[in-house]
PDB file of C-alpha atoms in Angstrom:
ATOM      1  CA  MET A   1      -5.057   5.823  12.945  1.00  0.00           C
ATOM      2  CA  LEU A   2      -7.601   6.827  11.015  1.00  0.00           C
ATOM      3  CA  GLY A   3      -6.241   5.117   7.551  1.00  0.00           C
ATOM      4  CA  ALA A   4      -5.865   2.237   9.584  1.00  0.00           C
ATOM      5  CA  LEU A   5      -9.855   2.172   9.740  1.00  0.00           C
ATOM      6  CA  ILE A   6     -10.585   2.754   7.014  1.00  0.00           C
ATOM      7  CA  ASN A   7      -8.318  -0.348   6.093  1.00  0.00           C
ATOM      8  CA  ALA A   8      -9.159  -2.640   8.181  1.00  0.00           C
ATOM      9  CA  LEU A   9     -12.677  -2.127   7.443  1.00  0.00           C
ATOM     10  CA  GLY A  10     -12.243  -1.741   3.447  1.00  0.00           C
ATOM     11  CA  ALA A  11     -10.718  -5.778   4.172  1.00  0.00           C
ATOM     12  CA  VAL A  12     -13.717  -7.608   6.081  1.00  0.00           C
ATOM     13  CA  SER A  13     -15.612  -5.312   3.509  1.00  0.00           C
ATOM     14  CA  LEU A  14     -13.934  -7.295   0.483  1.00  0.00           C
ATOM     15  CA  GLY A  15     -14.707 -10.655   2.633  1.00  0.00           C
ATOM     16  CA  ALA A  16     -11.677 -10.847   5.664  1.00  0.00           C
ATOM     17  CA  PRO A  17     -12.512 -13.206   7.929  1.00  0.00           C
ATOM     18  CA  ILE A  18     -13.933 -11.708  11.178  1.00  0.00           C
ATOM     19  CA  GLY A  19     -13.831 -13.768  13.747  1.00  0.00           C
ATOM     20  CA  MET A  20     -11.313 -13.238  17.031  1.00  0.00           C
ATOM     21  CA  GLN A  21      -8.410 -14.814  16.034  1.00  0.00           C
ATOM     22  CA  SER A  22      -8.912 -13.730  12.610  1.00  0.00           C
ATOM     23  CA  LEU A  23      -9.220  -9.682  13.713  1.00  0.00           C
ATOM     24  CA  SER A  24      -6.952  -9.382  15.650  1.00  0.00           C
ATOM     25  CA  LYS A  25      -4.509 -10.203  11.700  1.00  0.00           C
ATOM     26  CA  THR A  26      -7.499  -7.362   9.958  1.00  0.00           C
ATOM     27  CA  ILE A  27      -5.744  -5.048  12.126  1.00  0.00           C
ATOM     28  CA  HIS A  28      -2.032  -6.210  12.465  1.00  0.00           C
ATOM     29  CA  TRP A  29      -2.507  -5.964   8.403  1.00  0.00           C
ATOM     30  CA  SER A  30      -3.996  -2.900   7.856  1.00  0.00           C
ATOM     31  CA  PHE A  31      -1.622  -1.193  10.406  1.00  0.00           C
ATOM     32  CA  LEU A  32       1.223  -2.013   7.783  1.00  0.00           C
ATOM     33  CA  MET A  33      -1.348  -0.912   4.944  1.00  0.00           C
ATOM     34  CA  SER A  34      -0.893   2.481   6.578  1.00  0.00           C
ATOM     35  CA  VAL A  35       2.524   1.692   6.686  1.00  0.00           C
ATOM     36  CA  PHE A  36       2.608   1.631   3.573  1.00  0.00           C
ATOM     37  CA  THR A  37      -0.166   3.983   1.682  1.00  0.00           C
ATOM     38  CA  VAL A  38      -1.331   7.279   4.520  1.00  0.00           C
ATOM     39  CA  VAL A  39       1.807   7.457   7.116  1.00  0.00           C
ATOM     40  CA  PRO A  40       4.221   8.612   4.481  1.00  0.00           C
ATOM     41  CA  ALA A  41       1.672  10.325   1.904  1.00  0.00           C
ATOM     42  CA  THR A  42       0.853  13.001   5.728  1.00  0.00           C
ATOM     43  CA  ALA A  43       4.387  13.556   6.749  1.00  0.00           C
ATOM     44  CA  VAL A  44       4.755  15.372   3.784  1.00  0.00           C
ATOM     45  CA  LEU A  45       0.996  16.595   2.730  1.00  0.00           C
ATOM     46  CA  GLY A  46      -0.422  17.144   6.589  1.00  0.00           C
ATOM     47  CA  ALA A  47      -4.280  17.751   7.076  1.00  0.00           C
ATOM     48  CA  SER A  48      -4.457  19.307   3.205  1.00  0.00           C
ATOM     49  CA  TRP A  49      -7.928  18.015   1.158  1.00  0.00           C
ATOM     50  CA  ILE A  50      -6.299  19.397  -2.208  1.00  0.00           C
ATOM     51  CA  ASP A  51      -3.420  17.691  -2.366  1.00  0.00           C
ATOM     52  CA  TRP A  52      -4.853  14.277  -0.532  1.00  0.00           C
ATOM     53  CA  HIS A  53      -7.341  14.418  -3.840  1.00  0.00           C
ATOM     54  CA  ARG A  54      -5.624  15.381  -6.352  1.00  0.00           C
ATOM     55  CA  ILE A  55      -2.368  12.663  -5.426  1.00  0.00           C
ATOM     56  CA  PHE A  56      -4.618   9.943  -4.681  1.00  0.00           C
ATOM     57  CA  ALA A  57      -8.266  10.495  -5.836  1.00  0.00           C
ATOM     58  CA  SER A  58      -6.731  12.465  -9.363  1.00  0.00           C
ATOM     59  CA  LEU A  59      -3.568  10.903  -9.861  1.00  0.00           C
ATOM     60  CA  LYS A  60      -2.203  14.316 -10.512  1.00  0.00           C
ATOM     61  CA  PRO A  61       1.663  14.663  -8.440  1.00  0.00           C
ATOM     62  CA  ILE A  62       3.002  17.806  -9.134  1.00  0.00           C
ATOM     63  CA  GLY A  63       6.976  17.373  -8.418  1.00  0.00           C
ATOM     64  CA  ILE A  64       9.319  14.213  -7.383  1.00  0.00           C
ATOM     65  CA  ILE A  65       8.224  13.594  -4.274  1.00  0.00           C
ATOM     66  CA  GLU A  66       4.200  13.458  -5.295  1.00  0.00           C
ATOM     67  CA  HIS A  67       5.215  10.975  -7.294  1.00  0.00           C
ATOM     68  CA  MET A  68       7.692   9.424  -4.814  1.00  0.00           C
ATOM     69  CA  LEU A  69       4.686   8.838  -2.853  1.00  0.00           C
ATOM     70  CA  LEU A  70       2.487   7.444  -4.797  1.00  0.00           C
ATOM     71  CA  VAL A  71       3.441   5.563  -6.959  1.00  0.00           C
ATOM     72  CA  PRO A  72       4.823   3.157  -3.536  1.00  0.00           C
ATOM     73  CA  ALA A  73       1.107   3.954  -2.318  1.00  0.00           C
ATOM     74  CA  TYR A  74      -1.196   2.048  -5.098  1.00  0.00           C
ATOM     75  CA  GLY A  75       2.248  -0.934  -5.772  1.00  0.00           C
ATOM     76  CA  ALA A  76       0.413  -1.409  -2.206  1.00  0.00           C
ATOM     77  CA  ILE A  77      -1.747  -1.904  -2.848  1.00  0.00           C
ATOM     78  CA  ILE A  78      -2.250  -3.849  -5.867  1.00  0.00           C
ATOM     79  CA  GLY A  79       0.570  -5.565  -4.499  1.00  0.00           C
ATOM     80  CA  GLY A  80      -2.059  -6.764  -1.617  1.00  0.00           C
ATOM     81  CA  TRP A  81      -5.038  -7.330  -4.230  1.00  0.00           C
ATOM     82  CA  PHE A  82      -2.662  -9.859  -6.371  1.00  0.00           C
ATOM     83  CA  GLY A  83      -1.412 -11.913  -2.732  1.00  0.00           C
ATOM     84  CA  ALA A  84      -4.889 -12.108  -2.425  1.00  0.00           C
ATOM     85  CA  TRP A  85      -5.119 -14.179  -4.565  1.00  0.00           C
ATOM     86  CA  PRO A  86      -3.416 -17.992  -3.551  1.00  0.00           C
ATOM     87  CA  MET A  87      -5.950 -17.483  -0.522  1.00  0.00           C
ATOM     88  CA  PRO A  88      -8.743 -19.175  -1.552  1.00  0.00           C
ATOM     89  CA  LEU A  89      -7.271 -21.770  -3.645  1.00  0.00           C
ATOM     90  CA  ASP A  90      -7.286 -25.087  -2.080  1.00  0.00           C
ATOM     91  CA  TRP A  91      -3.654 -26.332  -1.327  1.00  0.00           C
ATOM     92  CA  GLU A  92      -3.652 -25.681   2.223  1.00  0.00           C
ATOM     93  CA  ARG A  93      -0.718 -24.050   3.106  1.00  0.00           C
ATOM     94  CA  PRO A  94       0.421 -21.969   5.781  1.00  0.00           C
ATOM     95  CA  TRP A  95       1.051 -19.380   3.303  1.00  0.00           C
ATOM     96  CA  GLN A  96      -2.505 -19.087   3.199  1.00  0.00           C
ATOM     97  CA  GLU A  97      -3.481 -18.265   6.074  1.00  0.00           C
ATOM     98  CA  TRP A  98      -4.940 -14.976   5.910  1.00  0.00           C
ATOM     99  CA  PRO A  99      -3.191 -12.543   6.108  1.00  0.00           C
ATOM    100  CA  ILE A 100       0.829 -13.936   5.083  1.00  0.00           C
ATOM    101  CA  CYS A 101       0.402 -13.109   1.368  1.00  0.00           C
ATOM    102  CA  VAL A 102      -1.939 -10.257   1.435  1.00  0.00           C
ATOM    103  CA  CYS A 103       1.188  -9.145   3.984  1.00  0.00           C
ATOM    104  CA  TYR A 104       4.340 -10.595   1.532  1.00  0.00           C
ATOM    105  CA  GLY A 105       2.141  -9.255  -1.848  1.00  0.00           C
ATOM    106  CA  ALA A 106       1.685  -5.817  -0.229  1.00  0.00           C
ATOM    107  CA  ILE A 107       4.653  -5.724   1.184  1.00  0.00           C
ATOM    108  CA  GLY A 108       6.346  -6.536  -2.779  1.00  0.00           C
ATOM    109  CA  GLY A 109       4.177  -3.884  -4.429  1.00  0.00           C
ATOM    110  CA  TYR A 110       5.880  -2.207  -1.956  1.00  0.00           C
ATOM    111  CA  ILE A 111       9.562  -1.972  -2.921  1.00  0.00           C
ATOM    112  CA  GLY A 112       8.659  -2.071  -7.011  1.00  0.00           C
ATOM    113  CA  GLY A 113       6.661   1.315  -6.877  1.00  0.00           C
ATOM    114  CA  GLN A 114       9.296   1.915  -5.126  1.00  0.00           C
ATOM    115  CA  MET A 115      11.698   1.029  -7.917  1.00  0.00           C
ATOM    116  CA  VAL A 116       9.535   1.922 -10.021  1.00  0.00           C
ATOM    117  CA  SER A 117       9.578   5.670  -8.944  1.00  0.00           C
ATOM    118  CA  LEU A 118      13.172   5.910  -8.632  1.00  0.00           C
ATOM    119  CA  LEU A 119      14.118   4.666 -12.120  1.00  0.00           C
ATOM    120  CA  THR A 120      10.688   7.205 -13.309  1.00  0.00           C
ATOM    121  CA  LEU A 121      13.311  10.083 -11.316  1.00  0.00           C
ATOM    122  CA  LEU A 122      16.617   9.016 -12.587  1.00  0.00           C
ATOM    123  CA  SER A 123      15.329   8.348 -15.937  1.00  0.00           C
ATOM    124  CA  GLU A 124      13.878  12.331 -16.000  1.00  0.00           C
ATOM    125  CA  HIS A 125      15.923  13.952 -14.297  1.00  0.00           C
ATOM    126  CA  LYS A 126      19.001  12.364 -16.387  1.00  0.00           C
ATOM    127  CA  ASN A 127      21.947  14.911 -14.075  1.00  0.00           C
ATOM    128  CA  LEU A 128      20.907  13.210 -10.912  1.00  0.00           C
ATOM    129  CA  LYS A 129      23.384  10.718  -9.826  1.00  0.00           C
ATOM    130  CA  LEU A 130      23.719   8.201  -7.572  1.00  0.00           C
ATOM    131  CA  ALA A 131      25.691   7.762  -4.473  1.00  0.00           C
TER     132      ALA A 131
END
């Protein structure tokens, strides 16, 4: 819940529309971003502020699991950022509305981050095999 609130405040501060219809869309988007960024890390790290800071602020993950938390979370954030680029273009397409293209970008970035994590894991640990 706190992660969704922080995501929503960040979106509004970066220019997300404010209004009754837009507010519900912003809240839904912030929950989606929390599922990609905060929920997996909370399940693994719990409330350890030191681990959160080391992984997400200092970018120093230790081990496979922390690497698998970091890369997809940043992938979702970067993907959402790239997804926001077509919104100000004046094409008047339905997919340009807030937060449709940002959601697609976040989903694509998260999937891309998962793939990068998996490929990194497989390249570093050659003896691992996919089932």
